[in-house]
């Protein structure tokens, strides 16, 4: 103001000032209103982390009645403490009924075996052998032995049923009700007939016999009788297992052979997890797993020739490539690597329908080879039909694990087998002629096949694939020898199919990204429409407009396009900060179009988005759903491409969505917690804050089955463990770290974060905190624990990513 300028009329000045104040007040009010709106949400941590029953009830464990007239499923309409069995009759699709206990007790078992005409089913229920008749829709008792009967199967002669009991095979005759024992398998060692005495006991025996004539005569008579019986009567054959355990006991369809696996369990030191809050008030050690690098159990395949009354072992020593060394050994030139016959794990044999042929799968102990072989039932010899070699590790949909789970079997012509393989980089369905060796892929393309199943008449396949989109699952029908695949589902998302016994109807467990699982019914045809049978969302859950996250891709540093789910706030709410979520398990898919198993995290992401955060949920390298190369990109370096994908995701948010690169957080649990630690330690310039939940901090302390696939064994490949374990990089911490862990976690042990805490203390790090949960295992159970955990996570992000901006 110019002090030499005359003052204006006071009234004019006051009026102008009042108007200016009004304008300023209005501007401030708008700003505060916008700021308040940006920090409010209909959701709260307390709400979304409470008992999931608040969301409603959703069907699970779907099954059909044997006559195909009723669908059964677990549900909870009456708000019971847990789900109960409910049903919907096809005669009245609008009525959902709780199944009375008496009706439940009369249901047939979901396991069992059908005869070829599917008019009868044999099954075990409550230890009893039962037979179901489709025509009368009734079951009758065949055997009640008050024993653990198991695995009943019709033989080629359908008047005979095989079953197992006490590690032996029995044959039940439907015509006369007789039960015959076919094998004599016993645990332990064979007792020696001629007991060996010590010198002292032998002297006492001879002295006693020299004095007592009657006793000597009786002994001589007994020994003479036994000698005569041994000459005139052959002892029945008994197979003794020693210290080995019997598994996968089965009879061939022609009743000529019995096969079984023998397992010699290794004596590995097992860890203990202390429980400080046991009900008795004492600290109790919970038995837990061993650590990676354990001695393996030995698995053998035994063939019991019933006609010859003898047992012999399958010969696994001549498999092609059985002595091959893995490529990683080249990184250790100073170490002597000897080519030796590798230990393998044989599966159970799969018999052709006529019982004349059998195939089996074998895995090398290092899981770098899978062989599908033809088994010579007379000699135990193996002929390799297909070998899949992977310098990383064998896995993928339908390929199973070391002890089974693979898609494998025979076509009805008794000469073609079927299996799945990642030969092309994606898991597809193949058939192979065991006589000529000709192999044919029935499915093709950059997608994966799940759960292929032969139709009842053996003329078609039913299968699920990701052909439409990696984040969708649809159901198809295809001719048995390959050809056009008919798409039987249309709803975008995940369609989990349960075929009726006659395969004319499909019960569909369906969900979408923002819609939990519901039950639908549809005819097994292309053009029929799915009808919704359940609608379980509570009013409180439906009241919120749950987001449908955007499916996006961003380019990684190596040019690869990485899939993700994106949650975007409104322009008014946007605060410029972002949070990246890292799913657990590693080999798991979460950037998909169905209701996530991480439903709490999904709801938390909605809360974060309400508060103005942009949230990115990445299917980083190592995730499931994208083929072999994606899966194995983390081989020998966890925290490599799986971490750089998070960094490239952060760059994408800055470049494409206006995020402040100085205010990006990251969080996740289990494998996601591990990546969070690696991010805070190795990418401190990208991630300002992180919450690491139930995190692996040192892979040398995790289990064998998971870790040895990806990093080999620490004694053989220490390089892989050193560059993959966060504890070795803790000195890189610059940002804000929150560690959260259950104290009775028998999967990723509390010891992991205790060791890391000591490391951080020794390094003099100050910007970290540890929250412990005394009653929680790896997967939290208590709503109070979930609530406390996520309130801390939210506070970390609010305090460090946006507080300074406001």
CSV table of C-alpha atoms in Angstrom, one decimal, residues 733 735 760 763-769:
chain,number,residue,atom,x,y,z
A,733,UNK,CA,17.1,-50.3,4.1
A,735,UNK,CA,12.6,-46.3,3.8
A,760,UNK,CA,18.7,-54.9,11.5
A,763,UNK,CA,23.2,-52.7,11.3
A,764,UNK,CA,21.9,-49.8,13.4
A,765,UNK,CA,18.7,-49.4,11.4
A,766,UNK,CA,16.0,-47.3,13.1
A,767,UNK,CA,13.1,-46.9,10.6
A,768,UNK,CA,11.5,-50.3,11.1
A,769,UNK,CA,9.0,-51.9,13.4
